[in-house]
Tab-separated table of C-alpha atoms in Angstrom:
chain	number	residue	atom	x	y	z
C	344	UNK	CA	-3.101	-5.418	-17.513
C	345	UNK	CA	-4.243	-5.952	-14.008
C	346	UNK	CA	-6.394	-3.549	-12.436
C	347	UNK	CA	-8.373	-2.589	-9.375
C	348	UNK	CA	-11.314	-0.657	-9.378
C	349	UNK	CA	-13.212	1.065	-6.244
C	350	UNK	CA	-16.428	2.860	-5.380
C	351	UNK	CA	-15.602	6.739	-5.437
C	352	UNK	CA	-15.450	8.173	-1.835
C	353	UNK	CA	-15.774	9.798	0.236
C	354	UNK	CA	-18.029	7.631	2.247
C	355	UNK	CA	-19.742	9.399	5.314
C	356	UNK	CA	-21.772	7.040	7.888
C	357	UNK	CA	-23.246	7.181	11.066
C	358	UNK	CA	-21.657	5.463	13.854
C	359	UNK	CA	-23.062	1.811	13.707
C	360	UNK	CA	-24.178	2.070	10.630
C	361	UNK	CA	-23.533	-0.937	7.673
C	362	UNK	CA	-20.500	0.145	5.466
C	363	UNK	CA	-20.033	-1.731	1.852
C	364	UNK	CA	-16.976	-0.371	0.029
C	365	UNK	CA	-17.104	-1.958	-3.452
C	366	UNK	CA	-14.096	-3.224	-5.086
C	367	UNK	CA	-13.828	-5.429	-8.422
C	368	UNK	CA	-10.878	-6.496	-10.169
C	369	UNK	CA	-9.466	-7.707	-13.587
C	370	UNK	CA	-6.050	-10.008	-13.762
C	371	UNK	CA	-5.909	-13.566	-15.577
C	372	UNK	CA	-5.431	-16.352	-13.359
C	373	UNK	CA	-6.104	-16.556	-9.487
C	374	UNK	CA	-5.080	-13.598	-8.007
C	375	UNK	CA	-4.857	-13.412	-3.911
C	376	UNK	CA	-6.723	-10.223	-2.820
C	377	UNK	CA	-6.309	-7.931	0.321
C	378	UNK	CA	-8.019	-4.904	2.267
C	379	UNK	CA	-5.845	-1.697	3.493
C	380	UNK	CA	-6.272	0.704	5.695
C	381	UNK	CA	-4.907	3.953	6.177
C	382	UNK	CA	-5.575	5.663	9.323
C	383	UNK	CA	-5.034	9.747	9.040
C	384	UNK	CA	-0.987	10.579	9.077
C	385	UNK	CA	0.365	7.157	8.711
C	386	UNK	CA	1.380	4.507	6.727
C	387	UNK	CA	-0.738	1.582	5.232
C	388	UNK	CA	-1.872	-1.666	7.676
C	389	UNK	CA	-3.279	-5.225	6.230
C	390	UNK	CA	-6.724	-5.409	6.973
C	391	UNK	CA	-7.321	-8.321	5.743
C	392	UNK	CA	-6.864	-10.928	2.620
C	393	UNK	CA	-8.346	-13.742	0.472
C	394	UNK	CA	-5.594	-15.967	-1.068
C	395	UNK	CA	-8.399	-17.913	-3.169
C	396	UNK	CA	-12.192	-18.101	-4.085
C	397	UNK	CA	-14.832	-18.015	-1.763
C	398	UNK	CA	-12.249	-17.489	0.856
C	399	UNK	CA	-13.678	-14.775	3.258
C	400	UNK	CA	-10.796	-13.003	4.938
C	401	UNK	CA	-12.264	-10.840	8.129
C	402	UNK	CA	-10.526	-8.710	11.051
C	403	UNK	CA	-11.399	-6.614	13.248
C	404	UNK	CA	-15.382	-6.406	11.818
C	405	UNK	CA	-14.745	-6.395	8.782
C	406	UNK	CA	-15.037	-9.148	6.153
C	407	UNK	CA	-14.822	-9.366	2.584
C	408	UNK	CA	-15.373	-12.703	0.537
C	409	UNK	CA	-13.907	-13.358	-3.002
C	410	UNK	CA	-16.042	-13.800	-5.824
C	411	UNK	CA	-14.670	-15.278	-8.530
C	412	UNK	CA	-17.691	-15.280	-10.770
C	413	UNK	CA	-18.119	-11.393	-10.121
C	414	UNK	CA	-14.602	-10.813	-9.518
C	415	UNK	CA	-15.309	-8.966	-6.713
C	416	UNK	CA	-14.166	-8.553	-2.865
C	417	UNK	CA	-16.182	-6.423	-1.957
C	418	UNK	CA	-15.604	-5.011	1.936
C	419	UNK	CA	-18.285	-5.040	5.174
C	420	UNK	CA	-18.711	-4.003	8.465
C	421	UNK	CA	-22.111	-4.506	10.227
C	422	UNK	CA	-21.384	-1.268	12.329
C	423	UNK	CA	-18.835	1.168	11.769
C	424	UNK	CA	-17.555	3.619	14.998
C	425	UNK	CA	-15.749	7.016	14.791
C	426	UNK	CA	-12.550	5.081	14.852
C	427	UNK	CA	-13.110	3.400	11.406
C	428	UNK	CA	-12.408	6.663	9.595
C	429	UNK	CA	-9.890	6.186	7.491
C	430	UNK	CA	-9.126	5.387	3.775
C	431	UNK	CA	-9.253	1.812	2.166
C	432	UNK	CA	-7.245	0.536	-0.291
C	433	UNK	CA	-7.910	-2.791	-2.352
C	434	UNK	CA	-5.476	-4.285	-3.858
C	435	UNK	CA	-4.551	-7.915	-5.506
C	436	UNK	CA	-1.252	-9.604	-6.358
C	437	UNK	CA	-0.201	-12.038	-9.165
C	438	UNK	CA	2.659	-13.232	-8.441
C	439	UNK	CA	3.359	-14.089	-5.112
C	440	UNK	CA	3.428	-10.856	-3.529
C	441	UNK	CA	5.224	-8.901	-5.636
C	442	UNK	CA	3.767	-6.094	-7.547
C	443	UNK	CA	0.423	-5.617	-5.890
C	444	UNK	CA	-1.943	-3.360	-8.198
C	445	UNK	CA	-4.162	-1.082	-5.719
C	446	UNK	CA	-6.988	0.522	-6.441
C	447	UNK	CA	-7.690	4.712	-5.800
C	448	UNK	CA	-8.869	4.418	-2.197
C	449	UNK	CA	-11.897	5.156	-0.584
C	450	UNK	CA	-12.148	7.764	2.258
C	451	UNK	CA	-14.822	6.659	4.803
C	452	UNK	CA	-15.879	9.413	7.512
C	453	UNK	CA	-18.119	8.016	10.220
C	454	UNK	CA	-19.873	10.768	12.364
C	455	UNK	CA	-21.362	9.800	15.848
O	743	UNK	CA	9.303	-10.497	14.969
O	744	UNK	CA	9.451	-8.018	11.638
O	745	UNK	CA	9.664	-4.766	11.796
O	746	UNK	CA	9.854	-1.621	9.178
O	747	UNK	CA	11.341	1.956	9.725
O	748	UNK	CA	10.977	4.452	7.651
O	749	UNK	CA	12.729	7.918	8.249
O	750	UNK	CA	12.391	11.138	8.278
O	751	UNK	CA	8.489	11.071	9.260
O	752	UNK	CA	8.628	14.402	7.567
O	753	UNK	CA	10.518	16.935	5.207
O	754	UNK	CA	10.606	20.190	3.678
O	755	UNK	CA	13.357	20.879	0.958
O	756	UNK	CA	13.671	23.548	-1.606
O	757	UNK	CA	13.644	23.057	-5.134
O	758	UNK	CA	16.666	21.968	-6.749
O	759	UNK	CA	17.863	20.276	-3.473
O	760	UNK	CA	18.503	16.971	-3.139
O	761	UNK	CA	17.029	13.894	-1.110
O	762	UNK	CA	17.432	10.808	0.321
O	763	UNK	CA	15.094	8.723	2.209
O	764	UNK	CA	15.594	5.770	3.990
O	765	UNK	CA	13.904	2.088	4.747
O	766	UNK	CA	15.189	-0.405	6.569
O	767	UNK	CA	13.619	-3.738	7.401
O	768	UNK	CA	14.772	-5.975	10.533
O	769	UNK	CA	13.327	-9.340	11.398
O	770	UNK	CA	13.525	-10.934	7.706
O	771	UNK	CA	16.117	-12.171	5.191
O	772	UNK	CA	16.029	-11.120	1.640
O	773	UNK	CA	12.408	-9.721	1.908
O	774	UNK	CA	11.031	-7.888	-1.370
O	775	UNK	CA	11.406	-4.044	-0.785
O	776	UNK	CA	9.188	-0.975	-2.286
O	777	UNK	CA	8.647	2.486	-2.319
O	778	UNK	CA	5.399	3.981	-3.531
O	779	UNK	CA	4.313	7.584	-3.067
O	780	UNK	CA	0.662	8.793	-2.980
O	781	UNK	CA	0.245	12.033	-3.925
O	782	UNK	CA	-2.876	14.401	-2.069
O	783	UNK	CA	-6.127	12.975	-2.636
O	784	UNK	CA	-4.762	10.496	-5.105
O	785	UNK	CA	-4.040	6.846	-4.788
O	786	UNK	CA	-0.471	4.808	-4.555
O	787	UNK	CA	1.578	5.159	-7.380
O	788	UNK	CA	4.551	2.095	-6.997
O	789	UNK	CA	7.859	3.682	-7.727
O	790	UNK	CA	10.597	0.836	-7.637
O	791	UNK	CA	10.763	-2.422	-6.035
O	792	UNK	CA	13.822	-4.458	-5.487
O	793	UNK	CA	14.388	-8.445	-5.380
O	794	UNK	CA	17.798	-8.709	-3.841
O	795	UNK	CA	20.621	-6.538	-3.209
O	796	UNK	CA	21.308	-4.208	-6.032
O	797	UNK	CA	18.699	-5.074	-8.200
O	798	UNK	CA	16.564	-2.536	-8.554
O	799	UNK	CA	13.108	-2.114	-11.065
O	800	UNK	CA	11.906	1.119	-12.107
O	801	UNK	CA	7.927	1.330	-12.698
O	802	UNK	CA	8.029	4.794	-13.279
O	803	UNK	CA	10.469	6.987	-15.251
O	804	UNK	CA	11.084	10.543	-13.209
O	805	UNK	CA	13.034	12.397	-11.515
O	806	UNK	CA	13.805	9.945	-8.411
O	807	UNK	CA	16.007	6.632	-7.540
O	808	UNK	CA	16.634	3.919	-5.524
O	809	UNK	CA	19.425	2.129	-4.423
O	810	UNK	CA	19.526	-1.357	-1.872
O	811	UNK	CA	23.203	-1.006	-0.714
O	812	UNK	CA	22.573	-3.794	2.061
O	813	UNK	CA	19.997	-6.753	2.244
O	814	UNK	CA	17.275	-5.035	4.281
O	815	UNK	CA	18.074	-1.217	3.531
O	816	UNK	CA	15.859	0.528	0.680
O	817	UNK	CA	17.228	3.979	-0.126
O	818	UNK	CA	14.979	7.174	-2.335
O	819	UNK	CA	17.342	9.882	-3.289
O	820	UNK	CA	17.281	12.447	-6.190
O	821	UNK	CA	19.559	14.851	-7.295
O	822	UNK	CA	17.206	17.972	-7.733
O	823	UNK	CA	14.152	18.235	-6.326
O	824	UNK	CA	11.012	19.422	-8.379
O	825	UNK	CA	7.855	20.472	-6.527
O	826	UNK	CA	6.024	17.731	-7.863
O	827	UNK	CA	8.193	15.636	-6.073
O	828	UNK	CA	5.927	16.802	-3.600
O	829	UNK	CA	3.800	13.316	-1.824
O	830	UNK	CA	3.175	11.125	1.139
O	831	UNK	CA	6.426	8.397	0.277
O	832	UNK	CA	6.123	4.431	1.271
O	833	UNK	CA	8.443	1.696	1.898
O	834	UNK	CA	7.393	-1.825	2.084
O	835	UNK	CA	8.489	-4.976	2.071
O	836	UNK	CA	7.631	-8.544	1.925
O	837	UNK	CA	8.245	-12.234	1.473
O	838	UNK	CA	9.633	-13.303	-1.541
O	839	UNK	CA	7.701	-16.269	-2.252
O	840	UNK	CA	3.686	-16.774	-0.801
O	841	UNK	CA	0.865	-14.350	-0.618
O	842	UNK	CA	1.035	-12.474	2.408
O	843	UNK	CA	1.000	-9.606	1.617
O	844	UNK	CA	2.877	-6.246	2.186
O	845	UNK	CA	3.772	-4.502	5.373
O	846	UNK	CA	4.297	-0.750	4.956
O	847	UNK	CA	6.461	2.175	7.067
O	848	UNK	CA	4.972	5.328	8.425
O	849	UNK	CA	5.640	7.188	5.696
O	850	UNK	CA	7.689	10.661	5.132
O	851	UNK	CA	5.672	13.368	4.025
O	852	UNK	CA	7.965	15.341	1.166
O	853	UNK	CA	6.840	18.849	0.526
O	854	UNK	CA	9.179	20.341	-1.948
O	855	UNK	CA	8.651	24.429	-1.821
């Protein structure tokens, strides 16, 4: 079945540091993938999404391009502030947006 | 524009009691509704989604249900509480049709003591 795999957190940065959170995937077809974030105490927010490859979806600072050939969508920031803490979910969907299959989550703490 | 409310934000039941949590959706017509929970430290763990009014699919067999008595209302409820029923619970909903993804409530935190 599908699945969604993610770099084990948690991830503690300096402020303005570079943050890569890896994600990689495994679904037949052409799945559309997304970013979410979970700030402390509340729900989850779109960060951002790819629909198809070698779409980059970016928001906010972040970006994350989909690679088919690695099946990967992997997530980046070029520098990360105190306000970026938060856990990150990837996820993808199959079927129109039903269903989505997330992965674990990875907890980023950024110190300043 | 949409919008997604989620209630109570949080809750503390005994064992054995019973609960019901509520979702509803305004903005939308016949959007696809969900609840996950994520338990501490762990990731989301879908629950039940529902297509339409009354239809309702189960991902995982326990000790909770769901019901969607109206078009944009999503309702959790069980009969007897266990402690781990114990989580951080999620509606969502979204288009039925297209890749847009999801757009999620606040959450209710359930502790069950």
């Amino acid at each position: 079945g599908d699945s969604v795999t993610q770099m084990e957190g948690p991830v503690t940065l300096s402020e303005e540091a570079f943050l890569t959170i890896n994600c990689t995937y495994t679904a037949t077809g052409y799945p559309s993938l997304f970013w979410y974030v979970q700030y402390p105490g509340e729900g989850l927010q779109l960060l951002l999404k790819a629909t198809k490859a070698d779409d980059k979806g970016s928001n906010k600072g972040f970006e994350a391009t989909y690679r088919k050939e690695t099946t990967s969508f992997h997530l980046e920031k070029g520098s990360v502030q105190v306000s970026d803490s938060a856990v990150y979910f990837c996820a993808l969907s199959r079927n129109y947006g039903q269903n989505f299959v997330f992965g674990p989550g990875t907890r980023l703490s950024v110190l300043p | 524009s949409q919008t997604i409310h989620q209630w109570p934000a949080t809750l503390v039941q005994p064992v054995g009691s019973p609960l019901s949590l509520e979702c509803t959706v305004e903005g939308t017509s016949n959007p696809n509704l969900y609840w996950y929970r994520q338990a501490a430290g762990r990731g989301l763990q879908l629950l039940f989604y529902s297509i339409g009014i009354d239809q309702i699919s189960s991902e995982v067999p326990q000790n909770l249900s769901a019901s969607r008595p109206q078009d944009r209302q999503f309702i959790l409820s069980s009969k007897k509480l266990l402690l781990s029923d114990s989580g951080f619970y999620l509606c969502a909903w979204s288009l039925s049709g297209g890749n847009y993804g999801y757009t999620f409530g606040s959450g209710t935190r359930l502790t069950v003591v």
